[in-house]
Short mmCIF file of N, CA and C in Angstrom, two decimals:
data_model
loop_
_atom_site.label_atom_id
_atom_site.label_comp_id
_atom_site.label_asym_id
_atom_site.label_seq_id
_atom_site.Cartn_x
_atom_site.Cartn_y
_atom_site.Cartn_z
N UNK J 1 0.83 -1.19 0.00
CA UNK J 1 0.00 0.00 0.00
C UNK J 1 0.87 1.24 0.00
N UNK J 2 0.09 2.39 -0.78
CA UNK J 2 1.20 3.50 -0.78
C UNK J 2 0.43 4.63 -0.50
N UNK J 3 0.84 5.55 0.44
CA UNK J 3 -0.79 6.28 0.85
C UNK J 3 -0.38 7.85 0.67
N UNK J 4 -0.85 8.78 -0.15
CA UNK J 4 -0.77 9.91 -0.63
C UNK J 4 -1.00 11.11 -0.41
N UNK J 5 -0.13 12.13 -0.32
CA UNK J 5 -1.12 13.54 0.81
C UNK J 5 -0.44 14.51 -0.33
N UNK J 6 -1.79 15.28 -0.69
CA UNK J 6 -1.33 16.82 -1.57
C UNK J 6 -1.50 17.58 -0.60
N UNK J 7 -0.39 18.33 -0.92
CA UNK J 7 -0.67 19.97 -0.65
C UNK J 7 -0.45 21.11 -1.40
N UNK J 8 -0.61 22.26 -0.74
CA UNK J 8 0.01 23.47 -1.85
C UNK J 8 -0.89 24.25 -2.70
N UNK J 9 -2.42 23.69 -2.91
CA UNK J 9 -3.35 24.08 -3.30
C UNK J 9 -3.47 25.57 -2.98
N UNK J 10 -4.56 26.76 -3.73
CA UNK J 10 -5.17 27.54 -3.05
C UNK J 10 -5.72 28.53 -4.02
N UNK J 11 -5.85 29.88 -3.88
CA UNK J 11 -6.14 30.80 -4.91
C UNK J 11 -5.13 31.64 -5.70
N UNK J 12 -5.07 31.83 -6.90
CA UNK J 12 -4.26 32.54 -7.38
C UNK J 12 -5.06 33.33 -8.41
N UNK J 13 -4.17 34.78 -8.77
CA UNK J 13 -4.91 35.59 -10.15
C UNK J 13 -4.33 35.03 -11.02
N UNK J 14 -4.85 34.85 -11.95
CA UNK J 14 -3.93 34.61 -13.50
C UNK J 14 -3.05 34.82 -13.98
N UNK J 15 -1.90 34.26 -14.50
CA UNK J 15 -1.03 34.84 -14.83
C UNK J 15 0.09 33.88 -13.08
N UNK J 16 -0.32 33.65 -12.48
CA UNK J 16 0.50 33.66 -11.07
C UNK J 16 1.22 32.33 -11.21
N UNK J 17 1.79 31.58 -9.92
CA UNK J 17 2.50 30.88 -10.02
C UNK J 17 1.98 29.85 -8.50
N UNK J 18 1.88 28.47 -8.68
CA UNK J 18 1.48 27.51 -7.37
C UNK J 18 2.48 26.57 -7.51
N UNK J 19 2.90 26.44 -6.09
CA UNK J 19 4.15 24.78 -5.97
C UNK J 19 2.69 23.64 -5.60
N UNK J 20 2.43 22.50 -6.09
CA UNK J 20 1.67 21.25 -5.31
C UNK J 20 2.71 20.36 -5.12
N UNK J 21 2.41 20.09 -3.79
CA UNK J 21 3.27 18.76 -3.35
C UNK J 21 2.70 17.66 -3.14
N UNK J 22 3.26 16.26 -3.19
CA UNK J 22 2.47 15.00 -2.76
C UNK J 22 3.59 13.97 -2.19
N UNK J 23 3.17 13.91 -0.91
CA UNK J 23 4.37 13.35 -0.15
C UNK J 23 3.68 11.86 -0.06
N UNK J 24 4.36 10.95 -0.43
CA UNK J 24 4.22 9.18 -0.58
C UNK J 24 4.61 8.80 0.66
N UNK J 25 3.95 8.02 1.25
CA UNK J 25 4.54 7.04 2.51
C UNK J 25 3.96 5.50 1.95
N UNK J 26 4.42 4.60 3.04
CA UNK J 26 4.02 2.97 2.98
C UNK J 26 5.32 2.32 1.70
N UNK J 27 4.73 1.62 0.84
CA UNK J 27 5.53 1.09 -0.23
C UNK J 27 6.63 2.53 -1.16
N UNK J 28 6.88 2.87 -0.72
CA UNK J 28 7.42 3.56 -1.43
C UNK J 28 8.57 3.12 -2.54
N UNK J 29 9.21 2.00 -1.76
CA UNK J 29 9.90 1.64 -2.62
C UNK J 29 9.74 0.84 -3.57
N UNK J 30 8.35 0.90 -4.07
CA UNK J 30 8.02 -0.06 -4.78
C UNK J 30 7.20 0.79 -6.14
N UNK J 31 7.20 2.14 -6.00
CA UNK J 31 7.10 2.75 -6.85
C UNK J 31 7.64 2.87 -8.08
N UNK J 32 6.75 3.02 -9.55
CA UNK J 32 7.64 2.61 -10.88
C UNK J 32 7.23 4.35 -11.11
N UNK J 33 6.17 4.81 -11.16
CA UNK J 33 5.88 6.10 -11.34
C UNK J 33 4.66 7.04 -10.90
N UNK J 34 4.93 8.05 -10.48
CA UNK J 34 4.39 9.22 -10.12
C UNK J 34 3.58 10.10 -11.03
N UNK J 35 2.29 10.80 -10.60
CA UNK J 35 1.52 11.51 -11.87
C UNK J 35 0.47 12.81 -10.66
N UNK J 36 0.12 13.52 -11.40
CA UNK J 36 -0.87 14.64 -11.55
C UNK J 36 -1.97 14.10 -12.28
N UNK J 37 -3.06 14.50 -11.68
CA UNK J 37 -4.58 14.56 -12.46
C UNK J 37 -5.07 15.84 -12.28
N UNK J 38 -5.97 15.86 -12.92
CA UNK J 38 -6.82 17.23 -12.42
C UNK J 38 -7.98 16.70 -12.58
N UNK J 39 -9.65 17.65 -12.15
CA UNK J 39 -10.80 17.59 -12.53
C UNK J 39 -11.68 18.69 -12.15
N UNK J 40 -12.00 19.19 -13.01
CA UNK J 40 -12.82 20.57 -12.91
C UNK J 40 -14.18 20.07 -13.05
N UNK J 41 -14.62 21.15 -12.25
CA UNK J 41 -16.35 20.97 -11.88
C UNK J 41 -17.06 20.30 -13.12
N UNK J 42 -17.75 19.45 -13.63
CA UNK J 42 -18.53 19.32 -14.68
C UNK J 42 -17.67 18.42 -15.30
N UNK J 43 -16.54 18.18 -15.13
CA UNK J 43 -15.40 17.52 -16.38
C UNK J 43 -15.11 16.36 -15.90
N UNK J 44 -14.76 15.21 -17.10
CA UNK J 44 -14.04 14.42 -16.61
C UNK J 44 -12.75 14.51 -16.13
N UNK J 45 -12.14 13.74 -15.27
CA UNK J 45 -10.80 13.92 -14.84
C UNK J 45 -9.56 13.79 -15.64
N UNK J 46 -8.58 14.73 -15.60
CA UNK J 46 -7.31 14.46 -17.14
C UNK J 46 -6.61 14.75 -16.52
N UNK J 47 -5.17 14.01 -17.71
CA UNK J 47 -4.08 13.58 -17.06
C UNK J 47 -3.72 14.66 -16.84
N UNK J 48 -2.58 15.27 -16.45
CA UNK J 48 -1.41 16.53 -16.16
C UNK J 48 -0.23 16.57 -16.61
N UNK J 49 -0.17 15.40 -15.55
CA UNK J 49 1.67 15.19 -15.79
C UNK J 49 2.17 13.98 -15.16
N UNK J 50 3.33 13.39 -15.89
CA UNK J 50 4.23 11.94 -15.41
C UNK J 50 5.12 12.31 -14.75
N UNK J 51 5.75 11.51 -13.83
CA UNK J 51 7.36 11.17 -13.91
C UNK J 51 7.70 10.15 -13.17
N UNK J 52 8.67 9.39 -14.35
CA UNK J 52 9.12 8.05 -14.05
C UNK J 52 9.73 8.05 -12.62
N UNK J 53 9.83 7.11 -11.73
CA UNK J 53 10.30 7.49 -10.31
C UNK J 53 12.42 7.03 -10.50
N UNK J 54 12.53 6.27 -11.22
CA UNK J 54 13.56 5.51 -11.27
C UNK J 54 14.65 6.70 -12.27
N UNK J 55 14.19 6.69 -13.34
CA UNK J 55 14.82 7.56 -14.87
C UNK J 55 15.04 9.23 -14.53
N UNK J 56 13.35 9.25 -13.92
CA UNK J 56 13.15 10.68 -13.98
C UNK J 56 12.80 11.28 -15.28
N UNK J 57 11.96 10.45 -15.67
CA UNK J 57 11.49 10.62 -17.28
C UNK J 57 10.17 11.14 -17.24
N UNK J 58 9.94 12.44 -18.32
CA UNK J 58 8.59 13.05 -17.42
C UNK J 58 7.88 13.17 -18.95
N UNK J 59 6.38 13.32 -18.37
CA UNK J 59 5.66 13.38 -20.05
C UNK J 59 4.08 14.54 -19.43
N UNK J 60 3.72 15.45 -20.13
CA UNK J 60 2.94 15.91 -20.30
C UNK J 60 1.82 16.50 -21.21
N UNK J 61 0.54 16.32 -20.69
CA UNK J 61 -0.98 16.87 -21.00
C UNK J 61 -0.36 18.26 -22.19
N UNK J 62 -0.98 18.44 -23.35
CA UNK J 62 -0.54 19.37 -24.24
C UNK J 62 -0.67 21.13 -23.78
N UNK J 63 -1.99 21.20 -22.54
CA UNK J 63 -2.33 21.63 -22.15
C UNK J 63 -1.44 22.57 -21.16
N UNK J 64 -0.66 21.58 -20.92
CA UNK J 64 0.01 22.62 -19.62
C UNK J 64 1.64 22.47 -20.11
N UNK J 65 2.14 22.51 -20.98
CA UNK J 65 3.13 22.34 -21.64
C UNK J 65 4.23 23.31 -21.81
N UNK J 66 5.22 23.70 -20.95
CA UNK J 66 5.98 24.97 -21.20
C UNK J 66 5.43 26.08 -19.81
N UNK J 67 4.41 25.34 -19.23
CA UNK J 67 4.14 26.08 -18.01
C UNK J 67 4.12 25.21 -16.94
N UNK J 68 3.52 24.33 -16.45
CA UNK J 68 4.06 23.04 -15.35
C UNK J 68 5.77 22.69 -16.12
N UNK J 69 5.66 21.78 -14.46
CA UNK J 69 7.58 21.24 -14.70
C UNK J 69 6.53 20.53 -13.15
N UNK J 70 6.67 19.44 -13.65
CA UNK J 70 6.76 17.86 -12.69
C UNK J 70 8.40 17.34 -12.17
N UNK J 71 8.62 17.57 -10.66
CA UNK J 71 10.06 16.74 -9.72
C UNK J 71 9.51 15.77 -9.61
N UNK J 72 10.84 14.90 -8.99
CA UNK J 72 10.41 14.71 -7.23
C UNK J 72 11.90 14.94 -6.69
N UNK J 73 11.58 14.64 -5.52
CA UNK J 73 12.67 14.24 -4.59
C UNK J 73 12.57 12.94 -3.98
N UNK J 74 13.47 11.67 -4.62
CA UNK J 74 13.60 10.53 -4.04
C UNK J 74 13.64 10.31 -2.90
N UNK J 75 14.68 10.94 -1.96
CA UNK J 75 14.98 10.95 -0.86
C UNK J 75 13.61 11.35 0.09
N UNK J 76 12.70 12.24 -0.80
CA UNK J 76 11.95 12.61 0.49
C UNK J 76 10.27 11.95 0.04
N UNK J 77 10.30 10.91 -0.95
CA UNK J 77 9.48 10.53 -1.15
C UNK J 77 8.36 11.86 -1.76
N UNK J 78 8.85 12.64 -2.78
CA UNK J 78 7.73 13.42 -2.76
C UNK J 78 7.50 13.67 -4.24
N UNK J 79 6.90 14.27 -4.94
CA UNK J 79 6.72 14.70 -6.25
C UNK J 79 6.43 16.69 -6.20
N UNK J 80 6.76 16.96 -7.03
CA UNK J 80 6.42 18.30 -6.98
C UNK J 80 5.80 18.82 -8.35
N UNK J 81 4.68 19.68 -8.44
CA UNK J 81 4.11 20.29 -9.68
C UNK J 81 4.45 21.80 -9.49
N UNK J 82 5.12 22.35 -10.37
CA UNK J 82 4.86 23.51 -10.32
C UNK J 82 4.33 24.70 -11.81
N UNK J 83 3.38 25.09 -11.27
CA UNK J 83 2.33 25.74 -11.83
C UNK J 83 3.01 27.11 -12.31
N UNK J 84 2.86 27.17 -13.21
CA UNK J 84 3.34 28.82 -13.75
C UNK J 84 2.40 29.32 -14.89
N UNK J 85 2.19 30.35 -15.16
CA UNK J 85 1.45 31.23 -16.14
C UNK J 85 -0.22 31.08 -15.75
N UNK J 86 -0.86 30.45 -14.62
CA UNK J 86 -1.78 29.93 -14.50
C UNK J 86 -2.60 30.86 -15.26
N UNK J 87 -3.81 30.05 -15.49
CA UNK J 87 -5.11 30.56 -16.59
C UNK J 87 -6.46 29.80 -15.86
N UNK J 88 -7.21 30.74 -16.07
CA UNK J 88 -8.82 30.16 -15.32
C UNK J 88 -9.23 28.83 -15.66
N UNK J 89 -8.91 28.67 -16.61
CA UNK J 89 -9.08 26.87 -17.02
C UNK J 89 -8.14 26.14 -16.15
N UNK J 90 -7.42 26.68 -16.11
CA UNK J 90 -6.44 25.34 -14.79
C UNK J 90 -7.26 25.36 -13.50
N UNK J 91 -7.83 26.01 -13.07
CA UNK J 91 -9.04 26.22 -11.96
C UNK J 91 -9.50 24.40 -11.69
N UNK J 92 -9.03 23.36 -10.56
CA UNK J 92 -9.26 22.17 -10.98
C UNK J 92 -9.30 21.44 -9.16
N UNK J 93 -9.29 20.59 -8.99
CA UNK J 93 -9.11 19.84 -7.86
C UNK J 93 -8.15 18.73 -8.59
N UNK J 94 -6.79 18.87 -8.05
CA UNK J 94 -4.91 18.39 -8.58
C UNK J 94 -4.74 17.18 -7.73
N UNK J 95 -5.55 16.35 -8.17
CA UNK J 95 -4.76 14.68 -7.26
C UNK J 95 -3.08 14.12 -7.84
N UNK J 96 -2.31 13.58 -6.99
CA UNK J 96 -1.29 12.93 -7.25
C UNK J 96 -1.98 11.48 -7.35
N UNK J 97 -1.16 11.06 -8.25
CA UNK J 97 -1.74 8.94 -8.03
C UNK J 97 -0.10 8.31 -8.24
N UNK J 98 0.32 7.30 -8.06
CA UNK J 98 1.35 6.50 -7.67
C UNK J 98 0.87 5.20 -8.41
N UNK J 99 2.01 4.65 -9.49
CA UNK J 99 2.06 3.48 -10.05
C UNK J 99 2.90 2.11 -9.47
N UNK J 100 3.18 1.08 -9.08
CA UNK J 100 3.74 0.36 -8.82
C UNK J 100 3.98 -0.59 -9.60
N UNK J 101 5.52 -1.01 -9.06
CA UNK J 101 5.86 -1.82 -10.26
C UNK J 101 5.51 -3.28 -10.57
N UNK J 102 4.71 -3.59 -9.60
CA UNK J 102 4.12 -4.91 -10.24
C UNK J 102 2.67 -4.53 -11.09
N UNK J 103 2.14 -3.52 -10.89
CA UNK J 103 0.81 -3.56 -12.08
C UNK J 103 1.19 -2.15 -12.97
N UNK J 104 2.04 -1.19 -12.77
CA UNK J 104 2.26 -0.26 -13.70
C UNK J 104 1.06 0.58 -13.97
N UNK J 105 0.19 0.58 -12.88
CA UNK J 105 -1.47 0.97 -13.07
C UNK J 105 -0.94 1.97 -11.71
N UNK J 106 -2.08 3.36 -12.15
CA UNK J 106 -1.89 4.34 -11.21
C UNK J 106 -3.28 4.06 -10.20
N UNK J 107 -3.33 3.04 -9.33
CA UNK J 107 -3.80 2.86 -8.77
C UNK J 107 -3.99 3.29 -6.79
N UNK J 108 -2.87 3.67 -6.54
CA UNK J 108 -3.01 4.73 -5.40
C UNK J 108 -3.12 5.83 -5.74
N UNK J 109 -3.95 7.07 -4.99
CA UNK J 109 -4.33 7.72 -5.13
C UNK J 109 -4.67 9.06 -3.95
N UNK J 110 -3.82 10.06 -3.74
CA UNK J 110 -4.35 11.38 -2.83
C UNK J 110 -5.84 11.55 -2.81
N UNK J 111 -6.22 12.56 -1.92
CA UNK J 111 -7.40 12.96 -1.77
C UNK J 111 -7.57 14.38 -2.15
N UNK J 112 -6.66 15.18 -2.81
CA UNK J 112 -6.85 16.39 -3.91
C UNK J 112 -6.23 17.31 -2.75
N UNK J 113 -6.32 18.13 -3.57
CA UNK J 113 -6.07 20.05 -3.46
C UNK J 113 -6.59 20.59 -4.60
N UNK J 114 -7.33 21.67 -3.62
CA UNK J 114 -8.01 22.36 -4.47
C UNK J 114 -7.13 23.96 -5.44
N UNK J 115 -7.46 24.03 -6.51
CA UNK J 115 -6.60 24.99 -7.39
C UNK J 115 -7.57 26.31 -7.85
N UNK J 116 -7.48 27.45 -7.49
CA UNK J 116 -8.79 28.11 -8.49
C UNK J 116 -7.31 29.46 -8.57
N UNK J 117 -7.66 29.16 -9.69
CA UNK J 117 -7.45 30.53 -10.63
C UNK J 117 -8.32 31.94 -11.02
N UNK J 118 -8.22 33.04 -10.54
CA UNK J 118 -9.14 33.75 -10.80
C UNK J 118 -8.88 34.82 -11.53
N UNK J 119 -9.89 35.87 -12.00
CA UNK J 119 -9.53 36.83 -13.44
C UNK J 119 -8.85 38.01 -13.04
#
């Protein structure tokens, strides 16, 4: 089991800048890779952002491309998103989820932070 806590959430004007963190405990070492979701009111939930836990190989949503930058820090078990140029559409509730390497499925999962962007 690998059990997940965001933080870092909150309000920003447009244009601004948010750190989210998601600190991993339990299996940690059994982690293959780390991710971002989002889901805005009405929407289905979409991806964000990857990163491999081992490589450090990262892949992102077209969407936030040139403005997020996905860490982590091994040592401290954590992942980091950081948010730049924000826009009212990023306005979202930002879960971290955790893949392991026997199913490669992002099957653990945080309980969010909330993100609002305003005009």
């Amino acid at each position: 089991q690998v059990q997940l806590v965001e933080s870092g959430g909150g309000l920003v004007q447009a244009g601004g800048s948010l750190r989210l963190s998601c600190a991993a405990s339990g299996r940690t070492f059994s982690i293959y890779a780390m991710a971002w979701f989002r889901q805005a009111p009405g929407k289905e939930r979409e991806f964000v952002a990857r990163i491999n836990w081992s490589g450090g190989s990262t892949s992102y949503a077209d969407s936030v491309k040139g403005r997020f930058t996905i860490s982590r820090d091994n040592a401290k078990n954590t992942v980091f998103l950081q948010m730049n140029s924000l826009k009212q559409e990023d306005t979202a509730v930002y879960s971290c989820a955790a893949a392991l390497r026997t199913t490669m499925r992002f099957d653990y999962w945080g309980l969010g932070t909330q993100v609002t962007v305003s005009s």
